[in-house]
Amino acid sequence: METLPIGIFDSGLGGLTVAREVARALPHERIVYFGDTARCPYGPRDLTEVRRFVLEIGTWLERAPVKLIVIACNTATAAGLMLAQKAFDVPVIGVVEPGARAAVRATVNRSVGVIGTIGTIESGAYSRAARALDAGVTVFSVATPKFVDVVEAGLRMGPGALEEWVAESSEVFIRPSFYEMARGYLEPLKRSGIDTLVLGCTHFPLLQAAIQQVVGPRIRLISSAEETAREVVETLESRGHLVRGSGTPGAGHRFCTTGDPAEFARLGSRVLRERITAAERVGLEELATLVSHDRLMLLREGTEDAVCG
Ligand code: DGL
C-alpha cells in the first residue's frame, strides 16, 4: 500500500496549490493529480452535480490506484466529502476542515472571514466547521466568484496589451480593475472587524498578495493548503502508509485533465512551481461510465450530507 501514490483532485488548476504543499511535506511520495478543467468552474453549479463529479473522479483515482484521496477543492469538499468518505475504501481528506482549523488557531478576536465560491459559501460548511472547533468564533462569509475568473484569466494572460496587466506576485497576472472589484467584496468583511480571513477556494492563494493589499496588513490570510498537507502526513503515518526509503523527489508524479493536456501542463507548471512535462487527457465519457449503480444511489441519500464539508 505505501508504494501507491496519493490522489489529489480539483475542478482545475487551483488544487495544485494544495499538491505543491503535499509534495513539499512529502517529497518522496508520488502524486496523481486530476484537474477537471473541462467542467471548471464548479462554484456556480448545483451541489448535487458536483457530488456526482466527486464520485466519478474518486472512482477514477481509486482505480489508478491511489492510497489516499485529497479533495483539493473547497466546493467539491463542501458538496461531497462525506459522500466520498462513505463511497471509497481509501481515506478521503477535504480542505474545509483544515482551513477552518488553521483559522480558529490564528484568530485572536475570534472573528473570522471566509471567501469562496457561491457553492462553498452557500453550503455553510466553513461556519459549521469553525463553530465545531470553537463555538465562540463568529464567521463572516462572502462569495467572491469573480476571483476564480480572475485567476483563470491571469494564468492565461487573457486578451489585452501587456501593460494592462499587473503582476502582483510571480503567480498570476491581474488587471488593475481587480482592486475595485476586490474592495467591493472585501470592505464589508473588513468593517465587520475580522482579524483572520480564510482563502476558502484553492484558486485564491494565487491572488494572496493582491488580496492582502486590499484588506491591509492587520488581517491574517489563511490558505488551507499547508494544514491539509499536514493532515495527509498524519493520516498516512497513522496507517503505516508513508513511503519507506527515499525515492527521487518529484519523480513519478502523474497529471491528468479532462481539458487540453498541453495547456494544463503549461499553466499547471506555473501554479505548481515545477515543470510538468506532460499531462494525460481523461475523457468525460470515460468518467461517466465508471461509477457503479450502487454508488450513484448514494447521491439519492439525504441532501444534508451535501453541506457537511
Ligand atoms: N478550486 C475551486 C474551490 O476550491 C474553485 C474553482 C471552481 O469554482 O471550480 O472551490
PDB file of C-alpha atoms and ligand atoms in Angstrom:
ATOM      1  CA  MET A   1       0.000   0.000   0.000  1.00  0.00           C
ATOM      2  CA  GLU A   2       2.705   2.514   0.958  1.00  0.00           C
ATOM      3  CA  THR A   3       4.177   2.451  -2.544  1.00  0.00           C
ATOM      4  CA  LEU A   4       0.909   3.654  -4.110  1.00  0.00           C
ATOM      5  CA  PRO A   5       0.642   7.363  -4.992  1.00  0.00           C
ATOM      6  CA  ILE A   6      -1.554   9.998  -3.311  1.00  0.00           C
ATOM      7  CA  GLY A   7      -4.547  11.105  -5.398  1.00  0.00           C
ATOM      8  CA  ILE A   8      -5.420  14.818  -5.441  1.00  0.00           C
ATOM      9  CA  PHE A   9      -8.198  16.438  -7.434  1.00  0.00           C
ATOM     10  CA  ASP A  10      -9.778  19.791  -8.132  1.00  0.00           C
ATOM     11  CA  SER A  11     -12.051  21.379 -10.707  1.00  0.00           C
ATOM     12  CA  GLY A  12      -8.924  22.599 -12.458  1.00  0.00           C
ATOM     13  CA  LEU A  13      -5.588  24.150 -11.640  1.00  0.00           C
ATOM     14  CA  GLY A  14      -6.300  25.630  -8.192  1.00  0.00           C
ATOM     15  CA  GLY A  15      -5.790  22.312  -6.412  1.00  0.00           C
ATOM     16  CA  LEU A  16      -2.160  22.397  -7.497  1.00  0.00           C
ATOM     17  CA  THR A  17      -1.667  24.932  -4.670  1.00  0.00           C
ATOM     18  CA  VAL A  18      -2.505  22.024  -2.350  1.00  0.00           C
ATOM     19  CA  ALA A  19      -0.475  19.500  -4.377  1.00  0.00           C
ATOM     20  CA  ARG A  20       2.638  21.652  -4.072  1.00  0.00           C
ATOM     21  CA  GLU A  21       2.298  21.715  -0.255  1.00  0.00           C
ATOM     22  CA  VAL A  22       1.758  17.944  -0.145  1.00  0.00           C
ATOM     23  CA  ALA A  23       4.830  17.495  -2.366  1.00  0.00           C
ATOM     24  CA  ARG A  24       6.808  19.818  -0.113  1.00  0.00           C
ATOM     25  CA  ALA A  25       5.771  17.936   3.043  1.00  0.00           C
ATOM     26  CA  LEU A  26       6.275  14.510   1.460  1.00  0.00           C
ATOM     27  CA  PRO A  27       8.958  14.887  -1.227  1.00  0.00           C
ATOM     28  CA  HIS A  28       9.360  11.142  -1.730  1.00  0.00           C
ATOM     29  CA  GLU A  29       5.701  10.374  -2.311  1.00  0.00           C
ATOM     30  CA  ARG A  30       4.235  10.155  -5.796  1.00  0.00           C
ATOM     31  CA  ILE A  31       1.113  12.182  -6.633  1.00  0.00           C
ATOM     32  CA  VAL A  32      -1.615  11.556  -9.189  1.00  0.00           C
ATOM     33  CA  TYR A  33      -3.257  14.936  -9.801  1.00  0.00           C
ATOM     34  CA  PHE A  34      -6.613  15.130 -11.575  1.00  0.00           C
ATOM     35  CA  GLY A  35      -7.836  18.538 -12.801  1.00  0.00           C
ATOM     36  CA  ASP A  36     -11.394  18.560 -14.152  1.00  0.00           C
ATOM     37  CA  THR A  37     -10.638  21.607 -16.282  1.00  0.00           C
ATOM     38  CA  ALA A  38     -13.315  20.807 -18.886  1.00  0.00           C
ATOM     39  CA  ARG A  39     -16.003  21.351 -16.221  1.00  0.00           C
ATOM     40  CA  CYS A  40     -14.352  24.188 -14.271  1.00  0.00           C
ATOM     41  CA  PRO A  41     -15.751  26.199 -12.519  1.00  0.00           C
ATOM     42  CA  TYR A  42     -17.632  24.042 -10.014  1.00  0.00           C
ATOM     43  CA  GLY A  43     -18.528  27.057  -7.868  1.00  0.00           C
ATOM     44  CA  PRO A  44     -21.776  28.124  -9.577  1.00  0.00           C
ATOM     45  CA  ARG A  45     -23.010  24.548 -10.143  1.00  0.00           C
ATOM     46  CA  ASP A  46     -25.709  22.719  -8.277  1.00  0.00           C
ATOM     47  CA  LEU A  47     -24.113  20.790  -5.384  1.00  0.00           C
ATOM     48  CA  THR A  48     -25.761  17.530  -6.499  1.00  0.00           C
ATOM     49  CA  GLU A  49     -23.975  17.817  -9.829  1.00  0.00           C
ATOM     50  CA  VAL A  50     -20.674  18.461  -8.033  1.00  0.00           C
ATOM     51  CA  ARG A  51     -21.281  15.401  -5.846  1.00  0.00           C
ATOM     52  CA  ARG A  52     -21.578  13.270  -8.998  1.00  0.00           C
ATOM     53  CA  PHE A  53     -18.253  14.690 -10.215  1.00  0.00           C
ATOM     54  CA  VAL A  54     -16.728  13.728  -6.835  1.00  0.00           C
ATOM     55  CA  LEU A  55     -17.936  10.146  -7.299  1.00  0.00           C
ATOM     56  CA  GLU A  56     -16.641   9.996 -10.882  1.00  0.00           C
ATOM     57  CA  ILE A  57     -13.175  11.368 -10.169  1.00  0.00           C
ATOM     58  CA  GLY A  58     -12.866   9.497  -6.873  1.00  0.00           C
ATOM     59  CA  THR A  59     -13.681   6.247  -8.682  1.00  0.00           C
ATOM     60  CA  TRP A  60     -11.139   7.066 -11.372  1.00  0.00           C
ATOM     61  CA  LEU A  61      -8.462   7.724  -8.733  1.00  0.00           C
ATOM     62  CA  GLU A  62      -9.409   4.586  -6.810  1.00  0.00           C
ATOM     63  CA  ARG A  63      -8.755   2.592  -9.959  1.00  0.00           C
ATOM     64  CA  ALA A  64      -5.480   4.408 -10.676  1.00  0.00           C
ATOM     65  CA  PRO A  65      -4.938   3.155  -7.839  1.00  0.00           C
ATOM     66  CA  VAL A  66      -4.079   5.568  -5.007  1.00  0.00           C
ATOM     67  CA  LYS A  67      -3.695   5.091  -1.249  1.00  0.00           C
ATOM     68  CA  LEU A  68      -5.454   8.308  -0.173  1.00  0.00           C
ATOM     69  CA  ILE A  69      -7.612  10.928  -1.887  1.00  0.00           C
ATOM     70  CA  VAL A  70      -7.408  14.674  -1.260  1.00  0.00           C
ATOM     71  CA  ILE A  71     -10.374  16.712  -2.484  1.00  0.00           C
ATOM     72  CA  ALA A  72      -8.319  19.846  -3.154  1.00  0.00           C
ATOM     73  CA  CYS A  73     -11.379  21.921  -3.980  1.00  0.00           C
ATOM     74  CA  ASN A  74     -13.490  23.690  -1.379  1.00  0.00           C
ATOM     75  CA  THR A  75     -16.656  23.486  -3.458  1.00  0.00           C
ATOM     76  CA  ALA A  76     -16.265  19.736  -4.012  1.00  0.00           C
ATOM     77  CA  THR A  77     -15.373  19.262  -0.326  1.00  0.00           C
ATOM     78  CA  ALA A  78     -18.448  21.187   0.797  1.00  0.00           C
ATOM     79  CA  ALA A  79     -20.624  19.200  -1.597  1.00  0.00           C
ATOM     80  CA  GLY A  80     -19.200  15.712  -1.381  1.00  0.00           C
ATOM     81  CA  LEU A  81     -16.620  14.982   1.334  1.00  0.00           C
ATOM     82  CA  MET A  82     -18.968  12.875   3.458  1.00  0.00           C
ATOM     83  CA  LEU A  83     -20.306  11.111   0.386  1.00  0.00           C
ATOM     84  CA  ALA A  84     -16.758  10.292  -0.755  1.00  0.00           C
ATOM     85  CA  GLN A  85     -15.793   9.035   2.698  1.00  0.00           C
ATOM     86  CA  LYS A  86     -18.788   6.715   2.541  1.00  0.00           C
ATOM     87  CA  ALA A  87     -18.159   5.583  -1.031  1.00  0.00           C
ATOM     88  CA  PHE A  88     -14.417   4.897  -1.054  1.00  0.00           C
ATOM     89  CA  ASP A  89     -12.321   2.469   0.957  1.00  0.00           C
ATOM     90  CA  VAL A  90      -9.216   4.678   0.986  1.00  0.00           C
ATOM     91  CA  PRO A  91      -9.135   7.697   3.347  1.00  0.00           C
ATOM     92  CA  VAL A  92     -10.523  10.915   1.846  1.00  0.00           C
ATOM     93  CA  ILE A  93      -9.385  14.332   3.098  1.00  0.00           C
ATOM     94  CA  GLY A  94     -11.046  17.645   2.228  1.00  0.00           C
ATOM     95  CA  VAL A  95      -9.798  21.227   2.513  1.00  0.00           C
ATOM     96  CA  VAL A  96     -12.576  22.892   4.526  1.00  0.00           C
ATOM     97  CA  GLU A  97     -11.874  21.436   7.960  1.00  0.00           C
ATOM     98  CA  PRO A  98      -8.086  22.035   7.736  1.00  0.00           C
ATOM     99  CA  GLY A  99      -8.715  25.659   6.659  1.00  0.00           C
ATOM    100  CA  ALA A 100     -11.206  26.215   9.468  1.00  0.00           C
ATOM    101  CA  ARG A 101      -8.785  24.687  11.977  1.00  0.00           C
ATOM    102  CA  ALA A 102      -5.927  26.943  10.869  1.00  0.00           C
ATOM    103  CA  ALA A 103      -8.222  29.993  11.103  1.00  0.00           C
ATOM    104  CA  VAL A 104      -9.546  29.134  14.563  1.00  0.00           C
ATOM    105  CA  ARG A 105      -5.961  28.705  15.719  1.00  0.00           C
ATOM    106  CA  ALA A 106      -4.877  32.026  14.206  1.00  0.00           C
ATOM    107  CA  THR A 107      -7.690  34.352  15.264  1.00  0.00           C
ATOM    108  CA  VAL A 108      -7.214  36.436  18.390  1.00  0.00           C
ATOM    109  CA  ASN A 109     -10.549  38.294  18.483  1.00  0.00           C
ATOM    110  CA  ARG A 110     -12.459  35.181  17.345  1.00  0.00           C
ATOM    111  CA  SER A 111     -13.893  36.945  14.286  1.00  0.00           C
ATOM    112  CA  VAL A 112     -13.060  35.076  11.096  1.00  0.00           C
ATOM    113  CA  GLY A 113     -13.907  35.933   7.488  1.00  0.00           C
ATOM    114  CA  VAL A 114     -14.240  33.385   4.702  1.00  0.00           C
ATOM    115  CA  ILE A 115     -14.263  33.999   0.963  1.00  0.00           C
ATOM    116  CA  GLY A 116     -15.034  31.276  -1.555  1.00  0.00           C
ATOM    117  CA  THR A 117     -17.250  30.250  -4.427  1.00  0.00           C
ATOM    118  CA  ILE A 118     -21.033  30.545  -4.281  1.00  0.00           C
ATOM    119  CA  GLY A 119     -21.296  26.773  -3.717  1.00  0.00           C
ATOM    120  CA  THR A 120     -18.867  26.800  -0.794  1.00  0.00           C
ATOM    121  CA  ILE A 121     -20.292  29.865   0.934  1.00  0.00           C
ATOM    122  CA  GLU A 122     -23.950  28.903   0.477  1.00  0.00           C
ATOM    123  CA  SER A 123     -23.240  25.425   1.864  1.00  0.00           C
ATOM    124  CA  GLY A 124     -22.255  27.000   5.200  1.00  0.00           C
ATOM    125  CA  ALA A 125     -19.516  24.361   5.518  1.00  0.00           C
ATOM    126  CA  TYR A 126     -16.893  26.775   6.896  1.00  0.00           C
ATOM    127  CA  SER A 127     -19.195  28.247   9.532  1.00  0.00           C
ATOM    128  CA  ARG A 128     -20.102  24.779  10.731  1.00  0.00           C
ATOM    129  CA  ALA A 129     -16.512  23.543  10.723  1.00  0.00           C
ATOM    130  CA  ALA A 130     -15.232  26.625  12.600  1.00  0.00           C
ATOM    131  CA  ARG A 131     -18.012  26.523  15.184  1.00  0.00           C
ATOM    132  CA  ALA A 132     -17.471  22.812  15.756  1.00  0.00           C
ATOM    133  CA  LEU A 133     -13.877  23.666  16.676  1.00  0.00           C
ATOM    134  CA  ASP A 134     -14.726  26.733  18.768  1.00  0.00           C
ATOM    135  CA  ALA A 135     -18.349  27.603  19.415  1.00  0.00           C
ATOM    136  CA  GLY A 136     -17.330  31.170  20.316  1.00  0.00           C
ATOM    137  CA  VAL A 137     -15.958  32.012  16.874  1.00  0.00           C
ATOM    138  CA  THR A 138     -18.056  34.267  14.657  1.00  0.00           C
ATOM    139  CA  VAL A 139     -17.719  33.591  10.929  1.00  0.00           C
ATOM    140  CA  PHE A 140     -18.491  36.226   8.285  1.00  0.00           C
ATOM    141  CA  SER A 141     -18.690  34.758   4.768  1.00  0.00           C
ATOM    142  CA  VAL A 142     -18.738  36.385   1.351  1.00  0.00           C
ATOM    143  CA  ALA A 143     -18.906  34.623  -2.011  1.00  0.00           C
ATOM    144  CA  THR A 144     -16.302  36.073  -4.377  1.00  0.00           C
ATOM    145  CA  PRO A 145     -16.988  34.077  -7.564  1.00  0.00           C
ATOM    146  CA  LYS A 146     -15.249  36.582  -9.840  1.00  0.00           C
ATOM    147  CA  PHE A 147     -11.906  35.810  -8.166  1.00  0.00           C
ATOM    148  CA  VAL A 148     -11.919  32.380  -9.844  1.00  0.00           C
ATOM    149  CA  ASP A 149     -12.335  34.041 -13.256  1.00  0.00           C
ATOM    150  CA  VAL A 150      -9.535  36.480 -12.394  1.00  0.00           C
ATOM    151  CA  VAL A 151      -7.145  33.620 -11.617  1.00  0.00           C
ATOM    152  CA  GLU A 152      -8.120  31.661 -14.709  1.00  0.00           C
ATOM    153  CA  ALA A 153      -7.672  34.730 -16.926  1.00  0.00           C
ATOM    154  CA  GLY A 154      -4.481  35.731 -15.135  1.00  0.00           C
ATOM    155  CA  LEU A 155      -2.905  32.359 -15.733  1.00  0.00           C
ATOM    156  CA  ARG A 156      -3.824  32.570 -19.391  1.00  0.00           C
ATOM    157  CA  MET A 157      -2.981  36.304 -19.518  1.00  0.00           C
ATOM    158  CA  GLY A 158      -6.299  36.839 -21.396  1.00  0.00           C
ATOM    159  CA  PRO A 159      -6.740  39.324 -24.222  1.00  0.00           C
ATOM    160  CA  GLY A 160      -5.275  42.787 -23.803  1.00  0.00           C
ATOM    161  CA  ALA A 161      -1.999  44.611 -24.020  1.00  0.00           C
ATOM    162  CA  LEU A 162       0.661  43.544 -21.526  1.00  0.00           C
ATOM    163  CA  GLU A 163       0.669  46.978 -19.894  1.00  0.00           C
ATOM    164  CA  GLU A 164      -2.989  46.475 -18.941  1.00  0.00           C
ATOM    165  CA  TRP A 165      -1.894  43.695 -16.601  1.00  0.00           C
ATOM    166  CA  VAL A 166      -0.232  43.939 -13.226  1.00  0.00           C
ATOM    167  CA  ALA A 167       1.913  41.115 -11.890  1.00  0.00           C
ATOM    168  CA  GLU A 168       1.041  41.283  -8.209  1.00  0.00           C
ATOM    169  CA  SER A 169       3.086  38.244  -7.457  1.00  0.00           C
ATOM    170  CA  SER A 170       5.034  35.827  -9.579  1.00  0.00           C
ATOM    171  CA  GLU A 171       1.978  33.593  -9.641  1.00  0.00           C
ATOM    172  CA  VAL A 172      -0.763  35.341 -11.578  1.00  0.00           C
ATOM    173  CA  PHE A 173      -1.355  38.499 -13.611  1.00  0.00           C
ATOM    174  CA  ILE A 174      -4.342  40.666 -12.780  1.00  0.00           C
ATOM    175  CA  ARG A 175      -5.938  43.729 -14.328  1.00  0.00           C
ATOM    176  CA  PRO A 176      -5.785  46.991 -12.334  1.00  0.00           C
ATOM    177  CA  SER A 177      -9.618  46.929 -12.160  1.00  0.00           C
ATOM    178  CA  PHE A 178      -9.287  43.904  -9.858  1.00  0.00           C
ATOM    179  CA  TYR A 179      -8.699  46.183  -6.889  1.00  0.00           C
ATOM    180  CA  GLU A 180     -12.015  47.984  -7.205  1.00  0.00           C
ATOM    181  CA  MET A 181     -13.895  44.711  -7.553  1.00  0.00           C
ATOM    182  CA  ALA A 182     -11.984  43.200  -4.622  1.00  0.00           C
ATOM    183  CA  ARG A 183     -12.711  46.245  -2.432  1.00  0.00           C
ATOM    184  CA  GLY A 184     -16.428  45.800  -3.173  1.00  0.00           C
ATOM    185  CA  TYR A 185     -16.256  42.224  -1.889  1.00  0.00           C
ATOM    186  CA  LEU A 186     -13.832  42.729   0.987  1.00  0.00           C
ATOM    187  CA  GLU A 187     -14.654  46.139   2.536  1.00  0.00           C
ATOM    188  CA  PRO A 188     -17.771  44.792   4.321  1.00  0.00           C
ATOM    189  CA  LEU A 189     -15.660  41.966   5.752  1.00  0.00           C
ATOM    190  CA  LYS A 190     -13.058  44.462   6.956  1.00  0.00           C
ATOM    191  CA  ARG A 191     -15.770  46.559   8.590  1.00  0.00           C
ATOM    192  CA  SER A 192     -17.049  43.502  10.453  1.00  0.00           C
ATOM    193  CA  GLY A 193     -13.809  43.527  12.435  1.00  0.00           C
ATOM    194  CA  ILE A 194     -12.303  40.190  11.380  1.00  0.00           C
ATOM    195  CA  ASP A 195      -8.639  39.611  12.175  1.00  0.00           C
ATOM    196  CA  THR A 196      -8.333  36.450  10.046  1.00  0.00           C
ATOM    197  CA  LEU A 197      -9.521  35.714   6.518  1.00  0.00           C
ATOM    198  CA  VAL A 198      -9.720  32.207   5.070  1.00  0.00           C
ATOM    199  CA  LEU A 199      -8.998  31.896   1.366  1.00  0.00           C
ATOM    200  CA  GLY A 200     -11.742  29.302   1.007  1.00  0.00           C
ATOM    201  CA  CYS A 201     -11.015  28.394  -2.582  1.00  0.00           C
ATOM    202  CA  THR A 202      -7.884  26.668  -3.797  1.00  0.00           C
ATOM    203  CA  HIS A 203      -7.548  29.246  -6.592  1.00  0.00           C
ATOM    204  CA  PHE A 204      -7.212  32.147  -4.165  1.00  0.00           C
ATOM    205  CA  PRO A 205      -3.680  31.595  -2.806  1.00  0.00           C
ATOM    206  CA  LEU A 206      -2.616  32.693  -6.290  1.00  0.00           C
ATOM    207  CA  LEU A 207      -4.145  36.120  -5.516  1.00  0.00           C
ATOM    208  CA  GLN A 208      -2.787  36.262  -1.972  1.00  0.00           C
ATOM    209  CA  ALA A 209      -0.565  39.331  -2.387  1.00  0.00           C
ATOM    210  CA  ALA A 210      -3.323  41.332  -4.077  1.00  0.00           C
ATOM    211  CA  ILE A 211      -5.942  40.329  -1.502  1.00  0.00           C
ATOM    212  CA  GLN A 212      -3.548  41.202   1.339  1.00  0.00           C
ATOM    213  CA  GLN A 213      -3.058  44.634  -0.215  1.00  0.00           C
ATOM    214  CA  VAL A 214      -6.825  45.211  -0.246  1.00  0.00           C
ATOM    215  CA  VAL A 215      -7.555  44.003   3.312  1.00  0.00           C
ATOM    216  CA  GLY A 216      -4.424  45.537   4.801  1.00  0.00           C
ATOM    217  CA  PRO A 217      -1.635  44.041   6.925  1.00  0.00           C
ATOM    218  CA  ARG A 218      -3.680  43.574  10.108  1.00  0.00           C
ATOM    219  CA  ILE A 219      -5.821  40.778   8.689  1.00  0.00           C
ATOM    220  CA  ARG A 220      -4.090  37.427   8.576  1.00  0.00           C
ATOM    221  CA  LEU A 221      -4.761  35.374   5.444  1.00  0.00           C
ATOM    222  CA  ILE A 222      -5.172  31.629   5.785  1.00  0.00           C
ATOM    223  CA  SER A 223      -4.815  29.116   2.985  1.00  0.00           C
ATOM    224  CA  SER A 224      -5.805  25.564   3.853  1.00  0.00           C
ATOM    225  CA  ALA A 225      -3.043  24.021   1.735  1.00  0.00           C
ATOM    226  CA  GLU A 226      -0.398  23.635   4.462  1.00  0.00           C
ATOM    227  CA  GLU A 227      -2.836  22.363   7.076  1.00  0.00           C
ATOM    228  CA  THR A 228      -4.272  19.897   4.546  1.00  0.00           C
ATOM    229  CA  ALA A 229      -0.763  18.636   3.769  1.00  0.00           C
ATOM    230  CA  ARG A 230      -0.200  18.140   7.495  1.00  0.00           C
ATOM    231  CA  GLU A 231      -3.382  16.078   7.689  1.00  0.00           C
ATOM    232  CA  VAL A 232      -2.220  13.937   4.756  1.00  0.00           C
ATOM    233  CA  VAL A 233       1.056  13.236   6.581  1.00  0.00           C
ATOM    234  CA  GLU A 234      -0.729  12.358   9.845  1.00  0.00           C
ATOM    235  CA  THR A 235      -3.272  10.102   8.151  1.00  0.00           C
ATOM    236  CA  LEU A 236      -0.663   8.148   6.196  1.00  0.00           C
ATOM    237  CA  GLU A 237       1.625   7.961   9.212  1.00  0.00           C
ATOM    238  CA  SER A 238      -1.100   6.603  11.496  1.00  0.00           C
ATOM    239  CA  ARG A 239      -1.921   3.881   8.970  1.00  0.00           C
ATOM    240  CA  GLY A 240       1.713   2.990   8.328  1.00  0.00           C
ATOM    241  CA  HIS A 241       1.268   4.003   4.699  1.00  0.00           C
ATOM    242  CA  LEU A 242       4.046   6.562   4.350  1.00  0.00           C
ATOM    243  CA  VAL A 243       6.614   5.631   1.726  1.00  0.00           C
ATOM    244  CA  ARG A 244       9.679   3.985   3.201  1.00  0.00           C
ATOM    245  CA  GLY A 245      13.156   4.771   1.942  1.00  0.00           C
ATOM    246  CA  SER A 246      13.813   7.627  -0.393  1.00  0.00           C
ATOM    247  CA  GLY A 247      12.788   7.948  -3.984  1.00  0.00           C
ATOM    248  CA  THR A 248      13.800  10.879  -6.162  1.00  0.00           C
ATOM    249  CA  PRO A 249      11.807  13.945  -5.042  1.00  0.00           C
ATOM    250  CA  GLY A 250       9.252  14.966  -7.645  1.00  0.00           C
ATOM    251  CA  ALA A 251       9.764  11.808  -9.693  1.00  0.00           C
ATOM    252  CA  GLY A 252       6.809   9.781 -10.862  1.00  0.00           C
ATOM    253  CA  HIS A 253       4.036  12.361 -10.450  1.00  0.00           C
ATOM    254  CA  ARG A 254       1.187  11.967 -12.908  1.00  0.00           C
ATOM    255  CA  PHE A 255      -1.063  14.789 -14.127  1.00  0.00           C
ATOM    256  CA  CYS A 256      -4.452  14.167 -15.711  1.00  0.00           C
ATOM    257  CA  THR A 257      -7.041  16.577 -17.061  1.00  0.00           C
ATOM    258  CA  THR A 258     -10.424  16.470 -18.739  1.00  0.00           C
ATOM    259  CA  GLY A 259      -9.332  19.530 -20.734  1.00  0.00           C
ATOM    260  CA  ASP A 260      -6.398  20.266 -23.021  1.00  0.00           C
ATOM    261  CA  PRO A 261      -3.284  18.419 -21.730  1.00  0.00           C
ATOM    262  CA  ALA A 262      -0.783  20.805 -23.345  1.00  0.00           C
ATOM    263  CA  GLU A 263      -2.470  23.835 -21.783  1.00  0.00           C
ATOM    264  CA  PHE A 264      -2.759  22.051 -18.442  1.00  0.00           C
ATOM    265  CA  ALA A 265       0.967  21.274 -18.443  1.00  0.00           C
ATOM    266  CA  ARG A 266       1.877  24.856 -19.384  1.00  0.00           C
ATOM    267  CA  LEU A 267      -0.388  26.631 -16.882  1.00  0.00           C
ATOM    268  CA  GLY A 268      -0.060  23.959 -14.214  1.00  0.00           C
ATOM    269  CA  SER A 269       3.721  24.353 -14.168  1.00  0.00           C
ATOM    270  CA  ARG A 270       3.250  27.965 -13.071  1.00  0.00           C
ATOM    271  CA  VAL A 271       0.949  27.023 -10.212  1.00  0.00           C
ATOM    272  CA  LEU A 272       2.996  24.021  -9.103  1.00  0.00           C
ATOM    273  CA  ARG A 273       6.257  25.992  -9.481  1.00  0.00           C
ATOM    274  CA  GLU A 274       7.699  22.902 -11.089  1.00  0.00           C
ATOM    275  CA  ARG A 275       7.781  21.888 -14.708  1.00  0.00           C
ATOM    276  CA  ILE A 276       5.004  19.492 -15.712  1.00  0.00           C
ATOM    277  CA  THR A 277       6.459  17.780 -18.753  1.00  0.00           C
ATOM    278  CA  ALA A 278       3.259  16.046 -19.843  1.00  0.00           C
ATOM    279  CA  ALA A 279      -0.378  15.688 -18.844  1.00  0.00           C
ATOM    280  CA  GLU A 280      -2.802  12.936 -19.868  1.00  0.00           C
ATOM    281  CA  ARG A 281      -6.319  13.522 -21.111  1.00  0.00           C
ATOM    282  CA  VAL A 282      -9.224  11.654 -19.500  1.00  0.00           C
ATOM    283  CA  GLY A 283     -12.496  11.872 -21.447  1.00  0.00           C
ATOM    284  CA  LEU A 284     -15.725  12.903 -19.742  1.00  0.00           C
ATOM    285  CA  GLU A 285     -17.427   9.942 -21.474  1.00  0.00           C
ATOM    286  CA  GLU A 286     -14.991   7.580 -19.743  1.00  0.00           C
ATOM    287  CA  LEU A 287     -15.614   9.205 -16.359  1.00  0.00           C
ATOM    288  CA  ALA A 288     -19.386   8.978 -16.765  1.00  0.00           C
ATOM    289  CA  THR A 289     -19.276   5.196 -17.264  1.00  0.00           C
ATOM    290  CA  LEU A 290     -17.090   4.469 -14.218  1.00  0.00           C
ATOM    291  CA  VAL A 291     -19.478   4.925 -11.316  1.00  0.00           C
ATOM    292  CA  SER A 292     -21.416   1.832 -10.271  1.00  0.00           C
ATOM    293  CA  HIS A 293     -25.164   1.859  -9.811  1.00  0.00           C
ATOM    294  CA  ASP A 294     -24.740   1.356  -6.043  1.00  0.00           C
ATOM    295  CA  ARG A 295     -22.553   4.399  -5.752  1.00  0.00           C
ATOM    296  CA  LEU A 296     -24.908   6.519  -7.844  1.00  0.00           C
ATOM    297  CA  MET A 297     -27.645   5.515  -5.418  1.00  0.00           C
ATOM    298  CA  LEU A 298     -25.658   7.279  -2.665  1.00  0.00           C
ATOM    299  CA  LEU A 299     -26.498  10.538  -4.445  1.00  0.00           C
ATOM    300  CA  ARG A 300     -30.139   9.983  -3.573  1.00  0.00           C
ATOM    301  CA  GLU A 301     -29.436   9.770   0.134  1.00  0.00           C
ATOM    302  CA  GLY A 302     -30.121  12.736   2.422  1.00  0.00           C
ATOM    303  CA  THR A 303     -29.012  16.031   0.977  1.00  0.00           C
ATOM    304  CA  GLU A 304     -27.755  17.119   4.406  1.00  0.00           C
ATOM    305  CA  ASP A 305     -24.568  15.213   3.559  1.00  0.00           C
ATOM    306  CA  ALA A 306     -24.082  17.657   0.754  1.00  0.00           C
ATOM    307  CA  VAL A 307     -23.402  20.533   3.066  1.00  0.00           C
ATOM    308  CA  CYS A 308     -21.451  18.952   5.879  1.00  0.00           C
ATOM    309  CA  GLY A 309     -17.957  19.507   4.487  1.00  0.00           C
TER     310      GLY A 309
HETATM  311  N1  DGL B   1     -10.912  25.361  -6.769  1.00  0.00           N
HETATM  312  C1  DGL B   1     -12.319  25.528  -6.501  1.00  0.00           C
HETATM  313  C2  DGL B   1     -12.550  25.637  -4.981  1.00  0.00           C
HETATM  314  O1  DGL B   1     -11.617  25.477  -4.193  1.00  0.00           O
HETATM  315  C3  DGL B   1     -12.880  26.781  -7.123  1.00  0.00           C
HETATM  316  C4  DGL B   1     -12.951  26.831  -8.578  1.00  0.00           C
HETATM  317  C5  DGL B   1     -14.280  26.409  -9.133  1.00  0.00           C
HETATM  318  O2  DGL B   1     -15.284  27.138  -8.998  1.00  0.00           O
HETATM  319  O3  DGL B   1     -14.295  25.348  -9.731  1.00  0.00           O
HETATM  320  O4  DGL B   1     -13.663  25.876  -4.562  1.00  0.00           O
END
